[in-house]
Every structure is written in C-alpha cells, then in structure tokens.
Short mmCIF file of C-alpha atoms in Angstrom, two decimals:
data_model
loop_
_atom_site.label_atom_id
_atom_site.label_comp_id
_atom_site.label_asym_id
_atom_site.label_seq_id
_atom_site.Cartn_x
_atom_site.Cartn_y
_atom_site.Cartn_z
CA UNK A 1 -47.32 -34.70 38.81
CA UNK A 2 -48.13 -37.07 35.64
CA UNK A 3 -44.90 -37.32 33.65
CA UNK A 4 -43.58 -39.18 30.63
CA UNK A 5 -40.93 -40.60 32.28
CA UNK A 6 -42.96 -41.92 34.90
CA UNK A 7 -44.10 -44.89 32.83
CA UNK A 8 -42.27 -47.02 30.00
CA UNK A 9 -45.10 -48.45 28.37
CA UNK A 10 -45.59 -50.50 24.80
CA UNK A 11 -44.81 -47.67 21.62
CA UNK A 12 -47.18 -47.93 19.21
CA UNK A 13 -44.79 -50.35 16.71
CA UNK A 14 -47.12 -49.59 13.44
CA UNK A 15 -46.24 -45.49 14.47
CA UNK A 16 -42.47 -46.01 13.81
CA UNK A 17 -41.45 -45.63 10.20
CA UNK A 18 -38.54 -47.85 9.20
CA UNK A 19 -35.16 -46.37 9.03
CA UNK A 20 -34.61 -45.06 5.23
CA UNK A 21 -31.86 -46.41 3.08
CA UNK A 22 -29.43 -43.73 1.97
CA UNK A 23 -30.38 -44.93 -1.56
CA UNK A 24 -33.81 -44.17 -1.26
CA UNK A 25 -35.15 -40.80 -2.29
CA UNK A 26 -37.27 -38.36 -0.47
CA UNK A 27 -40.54 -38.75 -2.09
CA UNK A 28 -40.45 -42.39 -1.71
CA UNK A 29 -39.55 -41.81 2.03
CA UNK A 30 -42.96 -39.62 2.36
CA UNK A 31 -44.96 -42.81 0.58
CA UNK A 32 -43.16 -45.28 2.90
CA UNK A 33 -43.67 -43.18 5.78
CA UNK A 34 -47.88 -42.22 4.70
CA UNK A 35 -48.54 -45.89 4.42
CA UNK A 36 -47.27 -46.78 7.48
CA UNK A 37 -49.64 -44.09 9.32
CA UNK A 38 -52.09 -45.17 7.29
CA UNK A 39 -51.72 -48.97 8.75
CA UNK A 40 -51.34 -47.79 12.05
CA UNK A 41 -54.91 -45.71 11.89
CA UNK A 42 -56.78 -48.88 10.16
CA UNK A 43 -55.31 -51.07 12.86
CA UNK A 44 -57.33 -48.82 16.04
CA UNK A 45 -60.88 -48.43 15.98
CA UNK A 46 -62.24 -45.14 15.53
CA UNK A 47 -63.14 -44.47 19.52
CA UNK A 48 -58.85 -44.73 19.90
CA UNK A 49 -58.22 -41.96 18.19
CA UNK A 50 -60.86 -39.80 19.75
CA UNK A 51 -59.46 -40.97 22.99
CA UNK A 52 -55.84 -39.99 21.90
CA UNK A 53 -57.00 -36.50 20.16
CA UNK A 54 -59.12 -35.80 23.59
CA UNK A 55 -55.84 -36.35 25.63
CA UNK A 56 -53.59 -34.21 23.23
CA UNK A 57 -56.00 -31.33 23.75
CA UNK A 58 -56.07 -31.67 27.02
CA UNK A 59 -52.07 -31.31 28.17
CA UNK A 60 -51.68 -28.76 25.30
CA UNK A 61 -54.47 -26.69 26.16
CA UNK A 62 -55.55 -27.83 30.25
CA UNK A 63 -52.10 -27.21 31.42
CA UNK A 64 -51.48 -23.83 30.08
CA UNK A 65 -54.82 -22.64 30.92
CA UNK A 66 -54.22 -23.75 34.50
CA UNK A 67 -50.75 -21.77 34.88
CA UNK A 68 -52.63 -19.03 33.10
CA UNK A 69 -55.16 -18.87 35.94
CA UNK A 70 -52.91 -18.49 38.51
CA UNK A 71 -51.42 -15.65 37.26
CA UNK A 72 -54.55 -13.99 36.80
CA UNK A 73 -55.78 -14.56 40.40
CA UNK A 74 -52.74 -12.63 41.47
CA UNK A 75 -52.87 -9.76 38.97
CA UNK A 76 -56.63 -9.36 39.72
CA UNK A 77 -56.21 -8.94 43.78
CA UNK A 78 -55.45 -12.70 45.12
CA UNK A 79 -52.92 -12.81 47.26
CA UNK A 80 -53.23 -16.37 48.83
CA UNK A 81 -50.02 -18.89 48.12
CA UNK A 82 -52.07 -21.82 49.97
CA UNK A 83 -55.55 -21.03 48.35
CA UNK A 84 -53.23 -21.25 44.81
CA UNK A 85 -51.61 -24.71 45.56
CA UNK A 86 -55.02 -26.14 47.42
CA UNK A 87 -56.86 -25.66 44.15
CA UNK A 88 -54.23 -27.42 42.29
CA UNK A 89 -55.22 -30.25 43.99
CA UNK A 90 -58.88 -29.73 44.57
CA UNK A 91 -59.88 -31.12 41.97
CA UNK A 92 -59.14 -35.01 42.60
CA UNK A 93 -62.24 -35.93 42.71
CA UNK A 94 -62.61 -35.93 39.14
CA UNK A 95 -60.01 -38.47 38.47
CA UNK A 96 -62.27 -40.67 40.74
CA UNK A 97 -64.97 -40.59 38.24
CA UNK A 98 -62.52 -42.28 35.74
CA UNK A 99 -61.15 -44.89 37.95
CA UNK A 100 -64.23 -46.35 39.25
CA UNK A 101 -66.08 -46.96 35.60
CA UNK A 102 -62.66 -48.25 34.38
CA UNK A 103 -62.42 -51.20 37.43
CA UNK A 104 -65.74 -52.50 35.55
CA UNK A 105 -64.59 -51.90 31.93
CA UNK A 106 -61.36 -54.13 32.34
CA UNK A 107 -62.40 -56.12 34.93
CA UNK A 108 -59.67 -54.88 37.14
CA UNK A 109 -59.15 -56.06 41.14
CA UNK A 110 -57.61 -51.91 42.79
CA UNK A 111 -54.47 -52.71 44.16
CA UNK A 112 -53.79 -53.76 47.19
CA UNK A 113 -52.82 -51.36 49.49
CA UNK A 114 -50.27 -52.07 52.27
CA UNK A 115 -48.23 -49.99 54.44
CA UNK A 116 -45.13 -49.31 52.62
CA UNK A 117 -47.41 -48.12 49.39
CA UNK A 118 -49.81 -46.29 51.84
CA UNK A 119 -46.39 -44.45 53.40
CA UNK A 120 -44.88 -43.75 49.96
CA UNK A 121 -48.87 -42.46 49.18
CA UNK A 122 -48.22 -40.01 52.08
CA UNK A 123 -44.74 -39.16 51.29
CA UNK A 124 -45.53 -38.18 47.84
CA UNK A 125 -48.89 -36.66 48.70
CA UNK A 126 -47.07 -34.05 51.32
CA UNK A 127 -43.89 -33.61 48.50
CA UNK A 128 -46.48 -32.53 46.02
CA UNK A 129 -48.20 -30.00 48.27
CA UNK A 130 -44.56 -28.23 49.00
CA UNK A 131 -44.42 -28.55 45.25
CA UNK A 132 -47.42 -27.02 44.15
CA UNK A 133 -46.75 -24.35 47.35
CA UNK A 134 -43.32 -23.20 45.97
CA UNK A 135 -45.25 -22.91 42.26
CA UNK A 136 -47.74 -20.71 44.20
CA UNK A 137 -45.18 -18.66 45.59
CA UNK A 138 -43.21 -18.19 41.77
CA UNK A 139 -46.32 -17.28 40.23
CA UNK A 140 -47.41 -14.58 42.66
CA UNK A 141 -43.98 -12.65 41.64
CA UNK A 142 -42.93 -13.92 37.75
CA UNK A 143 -44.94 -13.17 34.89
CA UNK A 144 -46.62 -16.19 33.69
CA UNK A 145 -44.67 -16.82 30.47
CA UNK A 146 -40.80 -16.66 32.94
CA UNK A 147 -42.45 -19.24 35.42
CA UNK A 148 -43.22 -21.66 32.65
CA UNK A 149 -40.13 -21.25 31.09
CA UNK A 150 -38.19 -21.54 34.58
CA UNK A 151 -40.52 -24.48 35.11
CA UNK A 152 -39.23 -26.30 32.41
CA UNK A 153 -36.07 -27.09 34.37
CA UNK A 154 -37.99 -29.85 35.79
CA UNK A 155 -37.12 -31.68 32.88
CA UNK A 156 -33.24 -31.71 33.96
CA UNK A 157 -33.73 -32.12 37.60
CA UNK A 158 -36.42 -35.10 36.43
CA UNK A 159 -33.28 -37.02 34.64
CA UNK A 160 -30.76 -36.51 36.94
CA UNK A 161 -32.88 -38.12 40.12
CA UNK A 162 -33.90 -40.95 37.67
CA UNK A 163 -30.85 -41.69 36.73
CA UNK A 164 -29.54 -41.70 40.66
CA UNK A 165 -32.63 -42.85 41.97
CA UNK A 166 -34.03 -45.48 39.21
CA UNK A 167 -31.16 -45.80 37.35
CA UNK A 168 -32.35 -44.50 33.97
CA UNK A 169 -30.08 -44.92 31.25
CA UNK A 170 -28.34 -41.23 30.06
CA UNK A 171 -27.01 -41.01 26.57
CA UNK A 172 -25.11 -38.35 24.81
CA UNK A 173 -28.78 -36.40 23.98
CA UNK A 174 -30.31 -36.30 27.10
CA UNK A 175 -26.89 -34.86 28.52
CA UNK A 176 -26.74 -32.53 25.76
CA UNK A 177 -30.15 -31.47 26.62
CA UNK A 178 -29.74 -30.90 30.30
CA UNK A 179 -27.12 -28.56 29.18
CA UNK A 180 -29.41 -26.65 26.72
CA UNK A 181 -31.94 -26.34 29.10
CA UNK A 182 -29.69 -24.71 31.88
CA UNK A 183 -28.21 -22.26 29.45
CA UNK A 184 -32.38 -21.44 28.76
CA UNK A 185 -32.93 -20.97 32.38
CA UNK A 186 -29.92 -18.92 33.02
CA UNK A 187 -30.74 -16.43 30.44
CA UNK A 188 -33.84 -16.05 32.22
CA UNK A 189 -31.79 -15.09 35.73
CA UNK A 190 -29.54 -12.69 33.44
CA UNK A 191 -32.87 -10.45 31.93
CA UNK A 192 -34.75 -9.93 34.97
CA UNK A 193 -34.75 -6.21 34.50
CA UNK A 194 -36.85 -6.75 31.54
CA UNK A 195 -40.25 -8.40 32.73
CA UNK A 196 -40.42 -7.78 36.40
CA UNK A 197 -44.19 -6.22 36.94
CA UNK A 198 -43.15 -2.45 38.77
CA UNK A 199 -45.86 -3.27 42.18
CA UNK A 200 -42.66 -6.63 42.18
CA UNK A 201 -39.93 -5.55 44.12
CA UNK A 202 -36.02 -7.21 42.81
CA UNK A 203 -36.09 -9.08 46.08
CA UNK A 204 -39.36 -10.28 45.12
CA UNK A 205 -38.78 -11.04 41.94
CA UNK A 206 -35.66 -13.16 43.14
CA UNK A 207 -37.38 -14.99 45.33
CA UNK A 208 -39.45 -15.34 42.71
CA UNK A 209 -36.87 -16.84 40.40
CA UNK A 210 -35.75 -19.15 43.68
CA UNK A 211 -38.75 -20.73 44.11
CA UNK A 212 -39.43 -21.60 40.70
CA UNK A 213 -36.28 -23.79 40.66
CA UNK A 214 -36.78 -25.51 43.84
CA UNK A 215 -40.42 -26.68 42.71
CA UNK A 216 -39.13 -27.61 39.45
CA UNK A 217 -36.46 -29.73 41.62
CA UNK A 218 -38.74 -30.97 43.96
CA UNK A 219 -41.09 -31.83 40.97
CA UNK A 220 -38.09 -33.88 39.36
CA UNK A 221 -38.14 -35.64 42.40
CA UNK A 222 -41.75 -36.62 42.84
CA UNK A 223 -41.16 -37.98 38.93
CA UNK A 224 -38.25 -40.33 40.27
CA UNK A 225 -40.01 -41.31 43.41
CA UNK A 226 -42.90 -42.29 41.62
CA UNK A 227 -41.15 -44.03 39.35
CA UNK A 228 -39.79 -45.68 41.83
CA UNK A 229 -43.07 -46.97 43.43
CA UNK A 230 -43.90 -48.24 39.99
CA UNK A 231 -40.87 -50.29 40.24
CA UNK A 232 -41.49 -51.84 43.46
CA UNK A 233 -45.10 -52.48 42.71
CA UNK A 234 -43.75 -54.84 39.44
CA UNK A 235 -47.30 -53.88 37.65
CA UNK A 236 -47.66 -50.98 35.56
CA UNK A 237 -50.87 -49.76 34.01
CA UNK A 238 -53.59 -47.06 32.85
CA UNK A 239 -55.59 -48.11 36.41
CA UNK A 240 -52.05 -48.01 38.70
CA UNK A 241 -51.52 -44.82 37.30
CA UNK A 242 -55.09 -43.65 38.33
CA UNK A 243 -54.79 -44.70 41.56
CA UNK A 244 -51.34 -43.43 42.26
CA UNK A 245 -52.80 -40.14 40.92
CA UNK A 246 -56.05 -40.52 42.81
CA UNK A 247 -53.97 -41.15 46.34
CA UNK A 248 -51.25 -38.98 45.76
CA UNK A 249 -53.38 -35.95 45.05
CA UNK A 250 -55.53 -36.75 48.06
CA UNK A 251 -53.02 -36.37 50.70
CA UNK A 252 -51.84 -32.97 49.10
CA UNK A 253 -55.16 -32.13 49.88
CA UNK A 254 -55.16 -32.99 52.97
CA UNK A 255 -51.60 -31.51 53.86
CA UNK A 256 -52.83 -28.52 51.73
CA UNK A 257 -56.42 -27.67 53.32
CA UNK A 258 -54.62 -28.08 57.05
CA UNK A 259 -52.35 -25.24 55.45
CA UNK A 260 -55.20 -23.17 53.77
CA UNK A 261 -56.93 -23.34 57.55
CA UNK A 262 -54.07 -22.59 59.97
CA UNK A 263 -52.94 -19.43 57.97
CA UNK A 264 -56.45 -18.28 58.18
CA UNK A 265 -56.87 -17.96 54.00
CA UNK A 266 -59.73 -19.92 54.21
CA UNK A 267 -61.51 -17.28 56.02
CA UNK A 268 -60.30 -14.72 53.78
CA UNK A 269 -61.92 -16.51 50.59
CA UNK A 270 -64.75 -14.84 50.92
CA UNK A 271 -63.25 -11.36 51.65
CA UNK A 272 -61.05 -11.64 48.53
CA UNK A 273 -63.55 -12.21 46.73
CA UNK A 274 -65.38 -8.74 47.44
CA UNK A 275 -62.58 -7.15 46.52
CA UNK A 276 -61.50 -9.26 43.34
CA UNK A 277 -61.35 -7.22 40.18
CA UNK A 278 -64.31 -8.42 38.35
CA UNK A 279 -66.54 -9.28 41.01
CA UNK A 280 -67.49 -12.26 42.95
CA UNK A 281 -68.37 -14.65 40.08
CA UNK A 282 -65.30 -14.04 38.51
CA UNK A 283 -63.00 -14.94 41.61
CA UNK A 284 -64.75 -18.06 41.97
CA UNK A 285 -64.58 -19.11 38.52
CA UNK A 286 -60.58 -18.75 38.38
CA UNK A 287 -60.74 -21.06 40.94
CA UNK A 288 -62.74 -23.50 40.08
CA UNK A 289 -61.40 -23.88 36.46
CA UNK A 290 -58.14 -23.67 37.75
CA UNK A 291 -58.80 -26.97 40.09
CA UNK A 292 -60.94 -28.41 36.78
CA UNK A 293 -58.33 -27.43 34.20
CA UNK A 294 -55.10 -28.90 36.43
CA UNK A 295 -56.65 -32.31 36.43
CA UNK A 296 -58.21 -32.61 32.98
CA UNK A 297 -53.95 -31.73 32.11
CA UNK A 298 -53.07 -34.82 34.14
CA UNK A 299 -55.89 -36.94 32.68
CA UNK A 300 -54.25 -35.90 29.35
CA UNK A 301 -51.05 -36.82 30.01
CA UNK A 302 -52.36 -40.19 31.56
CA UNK A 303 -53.99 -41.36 28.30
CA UNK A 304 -51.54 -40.16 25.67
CA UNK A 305 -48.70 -42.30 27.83
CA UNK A 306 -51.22 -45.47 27.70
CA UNK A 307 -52.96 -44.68 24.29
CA UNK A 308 -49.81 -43.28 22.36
CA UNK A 309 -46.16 -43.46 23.88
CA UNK A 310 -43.92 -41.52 26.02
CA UNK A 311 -42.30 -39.86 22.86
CA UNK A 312 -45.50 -38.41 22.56
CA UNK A 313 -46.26 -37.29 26.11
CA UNK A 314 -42.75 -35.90 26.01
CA UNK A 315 -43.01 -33.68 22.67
CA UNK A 316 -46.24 -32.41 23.80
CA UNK A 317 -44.87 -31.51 27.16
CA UNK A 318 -42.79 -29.56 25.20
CA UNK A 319 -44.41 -27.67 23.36
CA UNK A 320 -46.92 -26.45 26.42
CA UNK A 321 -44.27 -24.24 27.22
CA UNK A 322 -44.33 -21.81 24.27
CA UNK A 323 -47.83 -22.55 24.44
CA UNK A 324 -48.15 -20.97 28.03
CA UNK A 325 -45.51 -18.27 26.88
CA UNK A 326 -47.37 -16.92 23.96
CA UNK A 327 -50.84 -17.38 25.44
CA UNK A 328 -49.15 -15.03 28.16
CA UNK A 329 -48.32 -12.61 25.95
CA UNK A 330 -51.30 -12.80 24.08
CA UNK A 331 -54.05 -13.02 27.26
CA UNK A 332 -51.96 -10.89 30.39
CA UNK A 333 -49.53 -9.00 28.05
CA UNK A 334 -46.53 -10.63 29.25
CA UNK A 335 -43.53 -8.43 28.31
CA UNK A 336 -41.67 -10.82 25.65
CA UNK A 337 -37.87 -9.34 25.03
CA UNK A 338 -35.67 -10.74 22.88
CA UNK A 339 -34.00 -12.88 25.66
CA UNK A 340 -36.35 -14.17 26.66
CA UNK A 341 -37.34 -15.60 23.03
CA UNK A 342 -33.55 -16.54 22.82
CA UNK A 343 -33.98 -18.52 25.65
CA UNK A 344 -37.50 -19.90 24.76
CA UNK A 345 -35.93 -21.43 21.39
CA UNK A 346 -33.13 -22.50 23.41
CA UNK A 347 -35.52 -24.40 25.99
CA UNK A 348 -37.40 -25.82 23.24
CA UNK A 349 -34.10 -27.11 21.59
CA UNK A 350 -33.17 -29.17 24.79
CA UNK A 351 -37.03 -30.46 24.65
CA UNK A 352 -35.80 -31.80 21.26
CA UNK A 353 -32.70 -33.30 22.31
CA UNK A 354 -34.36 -34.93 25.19
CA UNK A 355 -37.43 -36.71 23.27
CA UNK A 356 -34.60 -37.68 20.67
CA UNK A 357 -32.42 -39.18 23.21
CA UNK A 358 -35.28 -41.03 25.21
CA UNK A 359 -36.34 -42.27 21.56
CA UNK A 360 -32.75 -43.56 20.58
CA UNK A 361 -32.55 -45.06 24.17
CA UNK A 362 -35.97 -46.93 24.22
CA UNK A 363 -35.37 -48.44 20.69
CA UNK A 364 -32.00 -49.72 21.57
CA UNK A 365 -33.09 -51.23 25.03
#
C-alpha cells in the first residue's frame, strides 16, 4: 500500500536535464542531456545504483508476479477470498529484517509510538485488509490482465482523496489524466462479453468488475490517509516508511488471520491443497511466493521513492500494468481483444499525463 504519492522526497537534482533553448539543436540536446547522466552516475557510489536497479526490478517484476499468482490459485482449484488477501500480508515479516539492520546503519532512534499513531496504525491496518479482501474477491472472477487494468483506477481515486484530504495541488495534467484513465476503465465495463472465463457467470463477472473499483477506491484512500499520518508526524524518511509499512501490514494480519479462522478456510488449507491442480507442493508454493513476491514489490517501491524520486516510482507504477497484462496473456492466456488494448494504451496515456503533471507541479512548488 507503498505509493509514490505517499512521500515527497528530495529529486535527484543532477537527474534533471536543463530546459533546452529553442535555438539549440537536437544532437546538442542528446550531449547536454548524456553529460548530465553521466555527472549524476559519478556523483553515487557504485552500491547506489545496485540499490536503485534492485528496487526497479522489484516493482516491475514482484508486483506483477504477485497479481499473477493469484489468478493462478483460482484457475488451479483455490477458492479462498481470505486465504488470497491473508497472504498478501503474510509476508511482513520480511520488511522486519530491513528495518532492524537499518536502525544500526543510520543510527536511527524508531519512532515513538503514541496513541493517536497506534489508532491510525489500526485504522489503516483493518482498511488494508478490506482492501486486499475486495482484490481477492476481483481476482477470483476477472482475468488477471482486466483486474490490473481496472486496478489502475487507483491512481484517480488516489488524487482526488489527496487533494480533499491533504490538499495536493491538481493541475491541468493530472485532471486530464483522471479523465483518461476513466475512459480506460469504462471500456473495460463496455467489453465484458469478450474475456469473461465460461465456469464465470455475468453476475459474477459484475461483481467482479464492482469489487475491483471499490478496492482501487479504498486503496486511494489508504494512499491519502497515509499521507496524512506522514503529515502529522512532521518527519519523513526511508525508516518512517518502514515502520508505517511494518505496522500497517501487521494489523491486516491480524484483522485478516481472525477472518481466515472464523470462515473456517484455514482448515480447508490443507484440503485444497489435495485437490490443487499440480499437487501439494505446487499449492503451497503459490502461496508462499505470492506472500514473498507482494512484499519484495513494496520494498521496491520503498527504495526507488528514497533512492530515486517519485517521478520514478510513478512511471514504473505505470508501466506494471501492461507488464501484468501481457505477462497474462503470455503465462494464463488471457483473452486480449482489441478493446481491451484500446483501453490499455488509453490507461497508459493517463499514467503519462499524471507523472507529467506531478513533475510540472513538484518543479514549480
């Protein structure tokens, strides 16, 4: 729940090119531009840009993967919602590991933790298990490459509560974008004849549809609220982040195992399995990399804020939608119709408009 408009850290000054004069020509535009990469490489050491590559890789290829495994738990025999959104958060844990070595390596105090943070902690912790619920629930009846594109809406719903909520700045871009992406989305709801899997009924499908857009709501929500706590806590860093992260995803745990329990799925893990196409070994794996994978996205997206900028975060964000699309195709052979190309180019349009808007926005402020 890691987003690049959580944060508004430091842009890597040396990364931005001067603006061109109209006089100059393009080939001295491509020198100008070269040599001030070039600068901005000798100025980090060499363990920087291992960092930053590591954290590229890991939202382009760690989210994907992880929206890719939930589809194929349900087209292999799982039926579980709550086992789907508990492993989404299983996997905390592992953000743990980074925190702890990272108090020592910058010499950091954790935060202090007093009850309004610890309520907002809770608040966010049960928001994101409804969240990750509702993804459960559009993944059991979409095809993998429709959820991610419906999923995308986030992005509008994400500047629309920051704006009302934080009050984040909107310029003629970002509107332009939230536009784009709607028309995207509402493609999508127009071509549903075209990629519904025949064991999904319409109703199902639907619902489907429904769900996807209320967790992409209630995901632009959890952005804005955490923003928000940023705000209030005055201090913004990689370790805050951590911790939110840490904290957050620990109470959808919690709210998410007392789930997994009450409806019984717990005790049918073990059942599902048997019957899993593939075998035992292969239910458990989906699971487990699906926990693994979901965190090593957010890690990702945690260092490329920190390391790189949110310009970054936010083109790569975009483009792990056409990543999950055609690896959808590709992997689960995800009927692709022209629509919902049309709609995929139109999606990654109003990506384009947004990170160009945020960019204009940041450099003027």
């Amino acid at each position: 729940m890691l987003s690049a408009s959580l944060l508004q850290p430091e842009i890597m000054e040396a990364a931005e090119a001067p603006i061109p004069s109209e006089s100059e020509s393009l080939w001295d535009q491509i020198t100008k531009f070269t040599a001030t990469m070039n600068a901005a490489y000798k100025r980090k050491p060499i363990p920087y840009w291992i960092l930053l590559f590591l954290g590229i890789i890991a939202m382009v290829v760690a989210f994907p993967a992880s929206s890719i495994l939930s589809r194929v738990y349900y087209a292999n025999g799982g039926q579980s919602k709550w086992i789907i959104s508990w492993i989404a958060v299983a996997g905390w844990p592992l953000i743990a590991f980074i925190l702890f070595p990272t108090y020592f390596i910058t010499k950091t105090f954790p935060t202090p933790l007093g009850f309004k943070l610890f309520l907002s902690y809770i608040v966010l912790g049960f928001l994101s298990a409804a969240d990750n619920l509702m993804y459960a629930y559009a993944y059991a009846y979409l095809p993998a490459s429709t959820a991610a594109l419906v999923a995308s809406s986030s992005l509008v719903f994400s500047a629309l509560f920051g704006y009302v909520l934080v009050n984040n700045r909107m310029n003629a871009s970002i509107v332009n974008a939230l536009f784009v992406i709607t028309a995207g989305l509402t493609i999508i709801a127009l071509d549903s004849s075209s990629d519904k899997y025949d064991n999904i009924s319409n109703s199902q499908y639907v619902m489907g549809l429904v769900w996807d857009v209320l967790a992409s709501a209630l995901h632009g929500l959890i952005f804005a609220l955490s923003e928000l706590v940023f705000v209030k806590l005055g201090r913004r860093s990689f370790v805050v982040v951590l911790e939110q992260q840490i904290m957050v995803s620990l109470f959808a745990f919690l709210f998410t195992s007392i789930g997994v329990i009450v409806s019984g799925d717990f005790r049918r893990i073990s059942s599902e399995a048997t019957t899993f196409k593939g075998g035992k070994s292969a239910y458990y794996l989906v699971l487990i990399w699906g926990a693994v994978t979901f965190q090593l996205g957010v890690l990702g997206a945690t260092a490329v804020i920190f390391l790189a900028s949110t310009v970054l975060a936010g083109v790569l964000n975009a483009v792990r939608t056409p990543v999950t699309s055609i690896a959808a195709v590709i992997l689960l052979h995800d009927p692709m119709s022209g629509f919902k190309i049309l709609s995929l180019l139109i999606t990654f349009w109003g990506f384009g408009s947004y990170i160009y808007g945020s960019s204009m926005d940041h450099k003027q402020s």
